[in-house]
Amino acid sequence: MLIEIAERSGFCFGVERAIRLTEEAAERYGEVYTLGPLIHNRIVTDSLQEKGIHIADGVEQAAGRPLVIRSHGVDRETEERANAECSVCIDATCPFVKKIHNIVSEQPTDGAVVILGDRDHPEVIGIKGHARCRAYVCGDLDEIEALFRDGVLSEDGNVALVIQTTFDRSRFLEYSRVIGERYRCVKIYDTICNATSERQKNAEELAKRAALMIVVGGKSSSNTGKLAEICRRHTVTVFTENAESLPGQLLQGLRSDSIIGITAGASTPAYTIKEVHERMNEEIKNINENEEDFAALLDQSFRRVYTNNRVKAIVVGINKNEAVVELGTKQTGYIPLDELTNDPNAAVADVVSIGDEIEAIVTKVDDSNGVIFLSKKKVDSALGMEKIAASKEANETLEGVVTAAVKGGIIVIYNGTRVFIPASQTGVPRSGKLEDLVKKTVPFKVIEINEQRGRVVGSIRQATKEVRDAEKAKFWESIEVGQKFEGEVRSIEDYGVFVDIGAVDGLVRTSELTWNRVGHPKDIVKEGDKITVIVKSFDPEKKRVSLSAKDPDENPWTKFVADYAIDDVIKATIVSITEFGAFAQIIPGVDGLIHISQISTERVTNIANVLSVGQEVDVKIIDIDTDKNRVSLSMKALMEDAAPADDADAE
Ligand code: F3S
C-alpha cells in the first residue's frame, strides 16, 4: 500500500501570513488578542494561547489592547471600532479577501451585491458588511434565481456577484455559465482563491486514484469540509482533526497495491499532517508484518514515488551539473541545474547545500536505470506565483535579482519565479544599457499576472516612484530655513543654478552663489559639481526651494563693518559703471556706490569720460547702511576737503 500526500496540503499563504503577523505582534507587545480564533484549528489556537495570543469574542474584550483581525476579515464597522478602541489594530485579513471587500464597497449605492457562499461563515459576514448597497448571501444557484423570481433583484439592475474564497470552483463554473446566459445584468467576479482551487484540484486528482482518502483539519474549517465533500464524490473518505482521532482498522479490506491519499485544509499545520502520515505508515507496517516475509517488507520500506508527485528530499551530493538527492526510494534522485533554478547565472552550490531538505516535483521515474529526475524550480515557481499574486493584491514592493537582459526588457527572478520587466519600466534611460542591471537586486511592483501562462510583468519604475514620493513627502515635512544640504549642480541658467538636494532641485540665484561679484554662474560652477547650500526660503505648495551657497562665516560685510567707518578715506577699484554712478570694490564682496553727483565738484554728464573699470580711486566713505548692506562713497567730498587749503595757498 502507498501513502500519497496531495501536493497542496496545509497552511495557505493567507493563514501563514496571519499567524506570522500575530506571532510578531505577540513578541512585540507581550500579549495580543485575535478577533475570534485565528484559524479554524483547535490544536493551533491552543498552542498560540501559550505564546500570549488570546481569543477575544468582540472588540470590547480587547479594548485598550493590541488586536489582530484574522485572515477571514471583518465588516467595515468592526474594523473602524477596532482601530478606535484598541491600542493597536493589526489587520491580517488575507489580501484575497481584502480584494472582495474592495469590489463590494465600490459598487454603486443604487446597485446590489450577491455573495455566493456560506452565510454563517465569518468571511462572508465580513464581506457583506463592506457593501454600501443592498447585499444578499446565496448558498447556491436556486437562491440566486429566487432573488430575480421574487422581484428582489431586477434584470435591468446593476448586480455584482462575488464568491467566497473557498467556494467549490466546479460548482461556481456551472453557476456562472447559467447566470451569464440568463441574467445579463450580473457582473461576475471570480474571487475564489487559487490556493483553495489548487488544493481542491489536487485532492480530487488524488481521490480518483486512492482507495481511501484522509482529510485532515479542524471540523469547523469550511475549506477542509469542502475538501472532504469533494473527496467523498470519488472514494471512501475519513475527515479527522488529527492522528489521534483517526478510527482504527482503517485499512481493513484494502488491496495490497491500494493508494491511501492524505490532504489537509488551509488551516492545518504541517506537523498534524506529518502525524497522520506516520500513523498510517504504522498501520501499513502492522499489516505488512503479518502478511509478508522479510524481503518483501524490506522492499516495502522503500518509498515509491510517481511522476508529478511533490516530494521532500535531502541533498546528498553536488556536482557541476546537478544535485543528487535522497528520497527514501530505491532509486537515486537527480535534479539537473536547469531544474534547480530559473537563474541562468547560478551554480548548483548557489542554490542548495549538502544536507538541505528541499521540496521538488518528480519529472521522471526511470526504474530500469534506478534513477528519478526531479525539478525544484517548479515548486519554487508555484510558491513564488502565490506570493506574487498576494503581493499584487496588497500592492507590496518585492525584490528580485536581475538574471538577464532580453529583447524588450529584463528578467528578474523572485522566489524562483521569472518576472519580465519591460525596458520602459526599468528606469534605465533609452541611451542606457539594460545589461548594467544584470546580477543586481532590484525592487519592483507586480503590474500584470497571467497564471495560466505563468507570466508575470513587473515595474521597477513604479517601485522607485513610490520610494521617491515617500522621500519627497518626508522632505517637505522636515525642511527648515537655514537647513544645510550637500547638493549636486543639475543645470546652469543665466539667472542661477539648480541644485539637487535629494527630493527636489532648489534654485541658487546668481547673487547667492558667492559673496563676490559674479558675471555668469558658469564662471563659478559646472554641472555635476558638489556644493554646500543653505535653505533661504521654500514654498511647499509650489514645490520651490530657494538656496544660497554663501557661507555665513565668510560674510565680507562682517569684516567690512569691523574694519571701516564713515569718513574713512580709502582706495577702491571701479568694477562697473551705470547711468547713475560707478560701483567700486572696497574689499572682495563689498562694493560701494559713487553716485554721479559724488564723482566731482564739477558737473559730470558722462561717467565714462571720468572713470573706467579697473581704475583705482581715492574715496571717502560717506554712509554705511547696515540694514541694506550698502556703502556710499564720494570722490567729491575729498576734493571739497582739499579745496580750503588750495584757496589759502592762492591767497
Ligand atoms: Fe488562504 Fe487567503 Fe486563500 S486565507 S485560502 S490564501 S483566501
XYZ file of C-alpha atoms and ligand atoms in Angstrom:
658
model
C 0.000 0.000 0.000
C 1.188 3.509 -0.754
C 0.570 6.730 1.079
C 0.419 9.842 -1.038
C 0.075 13.364 0.304
C -1.753 15.753 -2.026
C 0.544 18.371 -3.493
C -1.159 21.395 -1.956
C -1.914 20.485 1.636
C -1.820 22.524 4.820
C -1.356 26.210 5.532
C -2.136 28.534 2.670
C -0.420 31.865 2.102
C -3.139 33.862 3.917
C -3.116 31.687 7.046
C 0.680 31.562 7.179
C 0.739 35.360 6.889
C -1.888 35.841 9.625
C -0.002 33.543 12.023
C 3.288 35.296 11.270
C 1.792 38.779 11.848
C 0.159 37.631 15.085
C 3.299 35.983 16.452
C 5.328 39.087 15.590
C 2.748 41.249 17.396
C 2.799 38.942 20.459
C 6.571 39.207 20.564
C 6.462 42.981 20.318
C 3.579 43.703 22.723
C 3.891 40.730 25.121
C 0.300 39.630 24.535
C -2.232 40.122 21.817
C -5.916 39.343 21.137
C -7.351 37.888 17.966
C -10.923 38.682 16.987
C -12.240 35.118 17.105
C -9.964 32.082 16.660
C -7.087 32.958 14.322
C -7.812 29.859 12.279
C -10.303 27.029 12.460
C -7.969 24.609 14.143
C -8.186 23.949 17.857
C -4.694 22.440 18.058
C -3.125 25.568 16.596
C -5.171 28.014 18.666
C -4.315 26.079 21.874
C -0.613 26.350 21.100
C -0.970 30.060 20.286
C -2.524 30.656 23.745
C 0.769 29.540 25.249
C 2.536 32.291 23.295
C 0.310 35.033 24.770
C -2.147 35.032 21.880
C -5.687 35.099 23.279
C -9.064 34.964 21.628
C -11.446 37.921 22.049
C -15.135 37.391 21.298
C -15.624 41.050 20.409
C -13.734 44.322 20.073
C -14.843 45.397 23.585
C -12.960 42.461 25.130
C -9.698 43.719 23.597
C -10.321 47.453 24.215
C -7.059 49.233 25.045
C -5.010 46.200 23.988
C -3.383 45.042 20.747
C -5.882 43.288 18.486
C -5.390 41.207 15.335
C -8.070 40.952 12.643
C -7.736 37.401 11.342
C -7.376 36.274 7.736
C -11.187 35.999 7.221
C -11.521 39.780 7.658
C -14.403 41.619 9.339
C -17.110 44.106 8.352
C -16.281 47.796 7.991
C -17.921 48.870 11.257
C -15.918 46.329 13.287
C -12.724 47.433 11.521
C -13.424 51.062 12.472
C -14.237 50.146 16.078
C -11.075 48.026 16.385
C -8.952 50.923 15.133
C -10.632 53.371 17.506
C -10.853 51.267 20.677
C -7.765 49.026 20.666
C -4.245 50.201 21.477
C -3.107 48.877 18.122
C -5.006 47.043 15.379
C -3.089 44.609 13.154
C -5.057 43.829 10.009
C -4.142 40.261 8.984
C -7.076 39.989 6.561
C -5.899 37.848 3.659
C -5.196 40.105 0.648
C -7.505 37.905 -1.443
C -10.392 38.599 0.971
C -9.438 42.281 1.069
C -9.856 42.346 -2.713
C -13.501 41.219 -2.305
C -14.082 43.942 0.321
C -12.889 46.497 -2.217
C -15.079 45.135 -5.032
C -18.159 45.118 -2.810
C -17.618 48.579 -1.337
C -17.041 50.097 -4.796
C -20.468 49.007 -6.142
C -22.870 51.924 -6.779
C -25.233 52.589 -3.866
C -28.310 52.021 -6.063
C -26.988 48.603 -7.176
C -26.880 45.256 -5.371
C -24.289 42.686 -4.397
C -24.828 38.936 -4.265
C -22.317 36.914 -2.264
C -22.180 33.236 -3.184
C -21.073 31.317 -0.099
C -21.896 30.157 3.385
C -23.978 32.899 5.054
C -22.776 31.910 8.551
C -19.086 31.975 7.652
C -17.153 34.927 9.162
C -15.552 35.735 5.796
C -18.994 36.092 4.177
C -20.350 38.140 7.098
C -17.326 40.437 6.804
C -17.758 40.837 3.025
C -21.439 41.691 3.425
C -20.504 44.313 5.990
C -18.425 46.202 3.423
C -21.272 46.737 0.959
C -22.649 50.264 0.650
C -25.609 48.981 -1.356
C -28.102 46.116 -0.863
C -26.277 42.819 -0.270
C -27.605 39.244 -0.320
C -25.912 35.950 0.555
C -26.880 32.898 -1.503
C -25.713 29.339 -0.931
C -26.471 28.084 -4.440
C -27.880 28.911 -7.868
C -31.520 28.320 -6.794
C -31.244 31.003 -4.163
C -29.791 33.472 -6.673
C -32.565 32.731 -9.171
C -35.180 33.125 -6.437
C -33.993 36.711 -5.879
C -34.865 37.524 -9.508
C -38.074 35.453 -9.469
C -39.362 37.206 -6.340
C -38.502 40.637 -7.743
C -35.876 41.344 -5.094
C -33.387 41.832 -7.923
C -34.308 43.320 -11.267
C -32.937 42.085 -14.579
C -32.385 45.739 -15.552
C -30.477 46.440 -12.341
C -26.847 46.724 -11.516
C -25.850 43.472 -9.776
C -22.365 42.286 -8.780
C -21.715 38.645 -7.895
C -18.706 37.822 -5.692
C -17.730 34.381 -4.434
C -16.480 33.219 -1.036
C -12.747 32.471 -1.497
C -13.183 28.817 -0.521
C -16.195 28.075 -2.746
C -16.033 24.902 -4.884
C -14.727 26.046 -8.293
C -16.575 23.417 -10.344
C -19.921 24.491 -8.853
C -19.053 28.124 -9.417
C -18.226 27.485 -13.083
C -21.540 25.713 -13.584
C -23.470 28.555 -11.886
C -21.634 31.302 -13.722
C -22.448 29.699 -17.080
C -26.173 29.684 -16.235
C -26.132 33.195 -14.744
C -24.189 34.518 -17.738
C -26.871 33.144 -20.088
C -29.982 34.126 -18.105
C -29.113 37.295 -16.223
C -27.068 39.646 -18.373
C -27.205 42.362 -15.702
C -24.982 40.363 -13.336
C -21.313 41.233 -13.338
C -19.481 38.126 -12.120
C -16.218 38.491 -10.187
C -14.212 35.272 -9.850
C -12.907 35.763 -6.323
C -12.208 32.121 -5.488
C -8.734 31.879 -4.036
C -6.305 29.951 -6.209
C -4.767 28.276 -3.166
C -8.191 26.808 -2.475
C -8.977 25.743 -6.019
C -5.493 24.250 -6.470
C -5.869 22.346 -3.210
C -9.305 21.113 -4.286
C -7.958 20.094 -7.702
C -5.019 18.172 -6.195
C -7.282 16.471 -3.646
C -9.744 15.478 -6.367
C -6.999 14.064 -8.626
C -5.647 12.011 -5.735
C -9.105 10.882 -4.588
C -9.792 9.482 -8.065
C -6.781 7.141 -7.704
C -6.992 6.408 -3.973
C -8.831 3.593 -2.236
C -9.053 5.721 0.890
C -8.739 9.499 1.411
C -7.920 11.053 4.769
C -8.821 14.737 5.037
C -7.053 16.438 7.936
C -8.259 19.680 9.521
C -10.497 21.440 12.006
C -14.137 20.328 11.939
C -15.248 23.988 11.794
C -12.955 24.811 8.873
C -15.093 25.460 5.805
C -12.343 24.788 3.275
C -11.423 21.471 4.946
C -15.107 20.482 4.955
C -15.271 21.214 1.208
C -12.185 19.068 0.595
C -13.886 16.161 2.350
C -17.035 16.748 0.284
C -15.018 16.685 -2.980
C -13.088 13.546 -1.987
C -16.281 11.719 -0.986
C -17.551 12.075 -4.566
C -14.742 9.722 -5.662
C -13.732 7.400 -2.839
C -14.105 6.389 0.803
C -13.154 9.467 2.832
C -12.332 9.993 6.510
C -12.396 13.548 7.915
C -10.203 13.816 11.016
C -8.809 16.645 13.151
C -5.547 14.807 13.888
C -3.849 11.390 14.089
C -5.398 10.614 17.496
C -8.940 10.944 16.198
C -8.404 8.500 13.322
C -10.614 5.428 13.645
C -8.857 2.034 13.924
C -8.849 -0.746 11.306
C -8.945 1.787 8.522
C -7.013 -0.386 6.109
C -9.126 -3.488 6.575
C -10.247 -4.903 3.278
C -7.968 -2.758 1.108
C -5.867 -4.404 -1.580
C -2.103 -4.545 -1.097
C -1.497 -2.148 -4.035
C -4.006 0.452 -2.830
C -3.177 4.137 -2.610
C -4.070 5.962 0.593
C -4.352 9.669 -0.047
C -3.920 12.429 2.512
C -4.986 16.026 2.049
C -5.393 18.876 4.514
C -7.194 22.202 4.782
C -5.652 25.664 4.704
C -5.558 25.867 8.496
C -3.869 22.534 9.142
C -0.270 22.774 10.358
C 2.391 20.603 8.712
C 3.081 18.693 11.933
C -0.525 17.447 12.125
C -0.294 16.175 8.539
C 3.008 14.508 9.405
C 1.493 12.780 12.454
C -1.354 11.408 10.343
C 1.156 10.257 7.738
C 3.231 8.475 10.391
C 0.156 6.851 11.915
C -0.879 5.475 8.515
C 2.671 4.259 7.922
C 2.469 2.376 11.229
C -0.815 0.803 10.194
C 0.649 -0.334 6.887
C 3.686 -1.725 8.657
C 1.490 -3.716 11.049
C -0.404 -5.247 8.160
C 2.798 -5.999 6.290
C 4.409 -7.587 9.335
C 1.572 -10.029 9.489
C 1.413 -10.786 5.829
C 4.777 -10.517 4.195
C 8.137 -12.088 4.517
C 11.263 -10.140 5.403
C 12.394 -9.497 1.813
C 9.052 -8.133 0.801
C 8.998 -5.991 3.926
C 12.387 -4.563 3.058
C 11.169 -3.738 -0.391
C 8.083 -2.060 1.019
C 10.213 0.022 3.360
C 11.298 1.900 0.282
C 9.021 4.689 -0.645
C 7.535 4.777 -4.133
C 7.037 7.992 -5.977
C 5.401 8.790 -9.297
C 5.682 11.468 -11.931
C 4.190 14.792 -10.755
C 4.421 13.836 -7.058
C 5.610 16.696 -4.906
C 8.194 15.222 -2.546
C 10.636 16.159 0.185
C 14.269 15.216 -0.479
C 17.642 15.595 1.223
C 20.574 16.884 -0.814
C 23.368 14.301 -0.528
C 25.674 15.376 -3.343
C 26.504 18.348 -5.517
C 28.375 18.459 -8.782
C 28.745 20.930 -11.617
C 25.583 19.888 -13.438
C 23.180 18.577 -10.823
C 22.237 17.979 -7.221
C 21.940 14.373 -6.029
C 19.069 13.813 -3.601
C 17.835 11.083 -1.274
C 14.088 10.458 -1.311
C 13.802 7.263 0.713
C 13.226 5.413 -2.572
C 15.165 2.551 -4.136
C 16.255 4.908 -6.905
C 18.654 7.843 -6.650
C 17.215 11.284 -7.292
C 18.827 13.849 -9.593
C 17.941 17.495 -10.068
C 19.670 18.942 -13.166
C 20.943 22.503 -12.758
C 18.338 23.949 -15.131
C 15.613 22.320 -12.992
C 17.103 23.720 -9.778
C 16.612 27.367 -10.586
C 15.424 29.798 -13.231
C 18.589 31.846 -12.762
C 20.915 31.069 -15.704
C 23.845 32.611 -13.817
C 23.536 30.403 -10.714
C 25.718 27.379 -9.979
C 24.362 24.290 -8.182
C 26.129 25.298 -4.949
C 24.458 28.737 -5.072
C 21.060 27.076 -4.828
C 21.478 24.098 -2.474
C 23.973 22.730 0.047
C 24.572 19.155 1.157
C 22.161 18.289 3.969
C 19.419 20.717 2.817
C 15.885 19.396 2.922
C 14.109 20.622 -0.190
C 10.786 20.145 -1.936
C 10.737 19.068 -5.558
C 8.391 17.647 -8.182
C 9.121 14.254 -9.761
C 9.509 14.742 -13.507
C 10.513 11.184 -14.490
C 10.900 7.811 -12.791
C 13.361 5.587 -14.649
C 13.096 2.192 -12.930
C 15.299 0.398 -15.437
C 18.242 2.672 -14.631
C 17.259 3.172 -10.975
C 17.042 6.963 -11.208
C 14.429 9.600 -10.563
C 14.569 13.072 -12.073
C 13.099 15.988 -10.194
C 12.511 19.718 -10.525
C 12.923 22.157 -7.658
C 12.216 25.236 -9.728
C 8.653 24.078 -10.439
C 7.865 24.055 -6.707
C 9.626 27.379 -6.160
C 7.829 28.851 -9.105
C 4.397 27.762 -7.842
C 5.127 29.204 -4.389
C 6.598 32.350 -5.912
C 3.489 32.773 -8.073
C 1.239 32.559 -4.991
C 3.303 35.170 -3.191
C 3.389 37.365 -6.277
C -0.401 37.229 -6.634
C -0.802 38.167 -2.978
C 1.729 40.973 -3.205
C -0.124 42.431 -6.196
C -3.336 42.467 -4.184
C -1.558 44.051 -1.222
C 0.331 46.484 -3.540
C 3.601 45.417 -1.944
C 7.065 46.078 -3.341
C 9.130 42.929 -3.985
C 12.833 42.456 -4.545
C 14.474 40.126 -7.046
C 17.763 39.576 -8.836
C 18.136 40.554 -12.492
C 19.342 37.479 -14.343
C 19.283 38.611 -17.959
C 18.689 41.456 -20.370
C 16.411 40.171 -23.135
C 14.643 41.639 -26.145
C 12.477 44.474 -24.865
C 13.360 44.267 -21.172
C 14.981 42.320 -18.377
C 14.250 39.116 -16.436
C 14.107 39.244 -12.657
C 13.867 36.095 -10.529
C 11.672 36.383 -7.468
C 11.394 33.263 -5.267
C 12.148 31.099 -8.278
C 9.583 32.837 -10.495
C 10.551 34.711 -13.672
C 9.292 38.260 -13.795
C 9.559 40.214 -17.056
C 10.204 43.933 -16.702
C 9.711 45.859 -19.974
C 12.551 48.272 -20.816
C 10.192 51.235 -20.342
C 9.555 50.090 -16.743
C 13.198 49.553 -15.753
C 14.003 53.211 -15.152
C 17.032 52.867 -17.473
C 17.056 55.749 -20.000
C 16.906 54.927 -23.734
C 20.575 55.732 -24.052
C 21.427 53.440 -21.080
C 22.308 49.731 -21.144
C 19.901 47.180 -19.649
C 22.876 44.785 -19.270
C 24.205 47.028 -16.480
C 21.338 45.781 -14.290
C 22.260 42.085 -14.608
C 23.113 40.453 -11.241
C 21.748 43.470 -9.344
C 18.967 43.210 -6.750
C 16.120 45.492 -7.777
C 12.793 46.491 -6.185
C 9.672 46.056 -8.346
C 5.889 46.124 -8.280
C 3.802 43.440 -9.958
C 1.640 45.050 -12.654
C 0.263 42.022 -14.505
C -0.137 38.290 -13.833
C -1.245 35.560 -16.178
C -1.215 32.428 -14.027
C -2.257 30.134 -16.867
C 0.733 31.178 -18.949
C 2.937 31.596 -15.866
C 3.700 35.138 -16.992
C 4.384 37.967 -14.551
C 5.138 41.539 -15.572
C 6.728 43.973 -13.138
C 7.804 47.588 -12.932
C 10.901 48.950 -11.229
C 9.769 52.481 -12.067
C 6.561 52.122 -10.046
C 8.501 50.823 -7.042
C 11.126 53.564 -7.170
C 8.476 56.231 -7.764
C 6.752 55.167 -4.553
C 10.052 55.443 -2.665
C 10.742 58.846 -4.235
C 7.238 60.101 -3.425
C 7.706 58.997 0.205
C 11.094 60.728 0.336
C 9.580 63.886 -1.116
C 6.734 63.875 1.415
C 9.272 63.433 4.237
C 11.438 66.209 2.766
C 8.571 68.729 2.740
C 7.629 67.764 6.287
C 11.106 68.336 7.659
C 12.563 71.225 5.601
C 13.556 74.384 7.574
C 15.039 77.752 6.693
C 18.766 77.632 7.445
C 18.978 73.847 6.855
C 22.228 72.788 5.178
C 22.441 70.311 2.264
C 25.242 68.825 0.223
C 23.838 69.109 -3.295
C 24.821 68.471 -6.871
C 24.575 71.108 -9.611
C 21.992 69.813 -12.078
C 21.710 72.673 -14.571
C 23.032 76.170 -15.114
C 20.843 79.064 -16.271
C 21.646 82.743 -16.859
C 19.890 83.678 -13.582
C 21.338 80.956 -11.340
C 21.841 77.218 -10.917
C 19.542 74.334 -9.968
C 20.948 72.083 -7.266
C 19.694 68.565 -6.486
C 19.267 68.375 -2.713
C 17.683 64.908 -2.652
C 13.930 65.086 -3.040
C 13.851 68.287 -5.151
C 16.059 70.629 -7.174
C 16.438 74.039 -5.454
C 17.446 77.314 -7.135
C 20.574 79.227 -6.170
C 20.275 82.663 -7.780
C 23.484 84.078 -9.254
C 23.773 86.642 -6.472
C 23.609 83.797 -3.905
C 26.401 81.735 -5.417
C 29.283 83.594 -3.749
C 29.971 86.714 -1.709
C 31.990 88.051 -4.631
C 30.689 89.728 -7.767
C 29.732 87.161 -10.455
C 29.449 87.652 -14.192
C 27.770 84.353 -15.169
C 27.083 81.291 -12.955
C 29.251 79.265 -15.348
C 32.271 81.235 -14.050
C 31.690 79.698 -10.594
C 30.299 76.152 -11.040
C 29.786 73.446 -13.625
C 27.146 70.701 -13.913
C 27.888 67.793 -11.564
C 29.768 69.943 -9.024
C 29.016 69.119 -5.392
C 28.274 72.249 -3.369
C 27.043 73.076 0.127
C 23.817 75.089 0.176
C 21.559 76.604 2.822
C 17.758 76.919 2.566
C 16.774 80.594 2.286
C 13.035 80.089 1.765
C 10.644 77.417 0.489
C 7.100 77.039 -0.810
C 5.622 73.512 -0.275
C 2.594 74.406 -2.438
C 4.642 75.358 -5.485
C 7.341 72.834 -4.549
C 10.049 75.513 -4.752
C 13.142 75.976 -2.627
C 15.461 79.000 -2.735
C 19.004 78.233 -1.746
C 22.193 80.107 -1.022
C 25.720 78.838 -1.472
C 27.201 81.740 0.540
C 28.898 80.590 3.754
C 27.650 82.877 6.592
C 31.047 82.577 8.349
C 32.731 84.134 5.315
C 30.347 87.106 5.126
C 32.581 90.033 3.952
C 30.131 92.503 5.488
C 31.096 91.324 8.971
C 34.734 92.082 8.167
C 33.878 95.428 6.491
C 31.803 96.691 9.411
C 34.573 95.736 11.842
C 37.347 97.475 9.868
C 35.741 100.555 8.256
C 33.716 103.594 9.389
C 32.056 106.709 7.940
C 34.598 109.416 6.950
C 37.354 106.869 6.375
C 39.364 107.728 3.261
C 40.229 104.596 1.352
C 41.312 103.244 -2.014
C 38.679 101.393 -4.118
C 38.654 99.853 -7.589
C 35.940 100.698 -10.121
C 34.126 97.438 -11.001
C 31.139 98.731 -13.001
C 29.714 101.894 -14.394
C 25.991 102.678 -14.637
C 23.981 105.746 -15.646
C 23.583 106.870 -12.050
C 27.106 106.200 -10.782
C 30.014 103.820 -10.507
C 30.484 100.794 -8.214
C 33.877 100.441 -6.614
C 35.136 97.373 -4.749
C 36.341 98.177 -1.226
C 37.209 94.608 -0.231
C 36.215 91.387 -2.098
C 32.450 91.021 -1.647
C 31.774 94.648 -0.627
C 31.286 97.305 -3.285
C 30.358 100.906 -2.634
C 28.424 103.269 -4.920
C 29.962 106.547 -6.056
C 26.800 108.373 -7.120
C 27.191 110.534 -10.264
C 26.768 113.593 -8.053
C 29.649 112.428 -5.839
C 32.268 111.929 -8.552
C 33.453 115.511 -8.851
C 32.826 119.070 -7.711
C 32.318 119.758 -11.420
C 29.087 118.621 -13.136
C 29.538 115.123 -14.704
C 27.291 114.192 -17.619
C 29.052 111.067 -18.896
C 30.738 108.960 -16.199
C 32.798 107.035 -18.759
C 34.624 110.285 -19.559
C 35.829 110.463 -15.965
C 36.125 106.880 -14.709
C 36.896 103.479 -16.200
C 36.509 99.890 -14.955
C 39.664 98.695 -13.182
C 40.705 102.237 -12.206
C 41.807 102.665 -8.587
C 40.408 105.815 -6.962
C 40.627 107.591 -3.590
C 37.206 107.858 -1.985
C 35.625 108.851 1.290
C 33.020 106.656 2.969
C 30.064 108.989 3.428
C 27.374 106.488 4.506
C 27.033 102.830 5.651
C 23.545 101.239 5.631
C 23.937 98.008 7.648
C 20.278 97.038 7.099
C 20.596 97.040 3.328
C 24.348 96.265 3.197
C 25.011 99.413 1.171
C 28.025 101.764 1.223
C 28.030 105.256 -0.274
C 31.367 106.645 -1.433
C 32.390 110.092 -2.581
C 35.313 111.452 -4.588
C 33.761 114.926 -4.488
C 33.994 115.026 -0.661
C 37.737 114.522 -0.874
C 38.006 117.376 -3.402
C 35.960 119.634 -1.133
C 38.094 118.664 1.866
C 41.143 119.693 -0.144
C 39.634 122.966 -1.502
C 40.117 125.393 1.555
C 43.882 124.568 1.709
C 44.223 125.336 -2.035
C 42.347 128.631 -1.532
C 44.701 129.573 1.349
C 47.755 128.819 -0.799
C 46.311 131.062 -3.524
C 45.962 133.964 -1.109
Fe -5.866 31.235 2.378
Fe -6.362 33.686 1.738
Fe -6.898 31.772 0.087
S -6.620 32.806 3.710
S -7.382 30.046 1.345
S -4.874 32.388 0.748
S -8.164 33.483 0.544
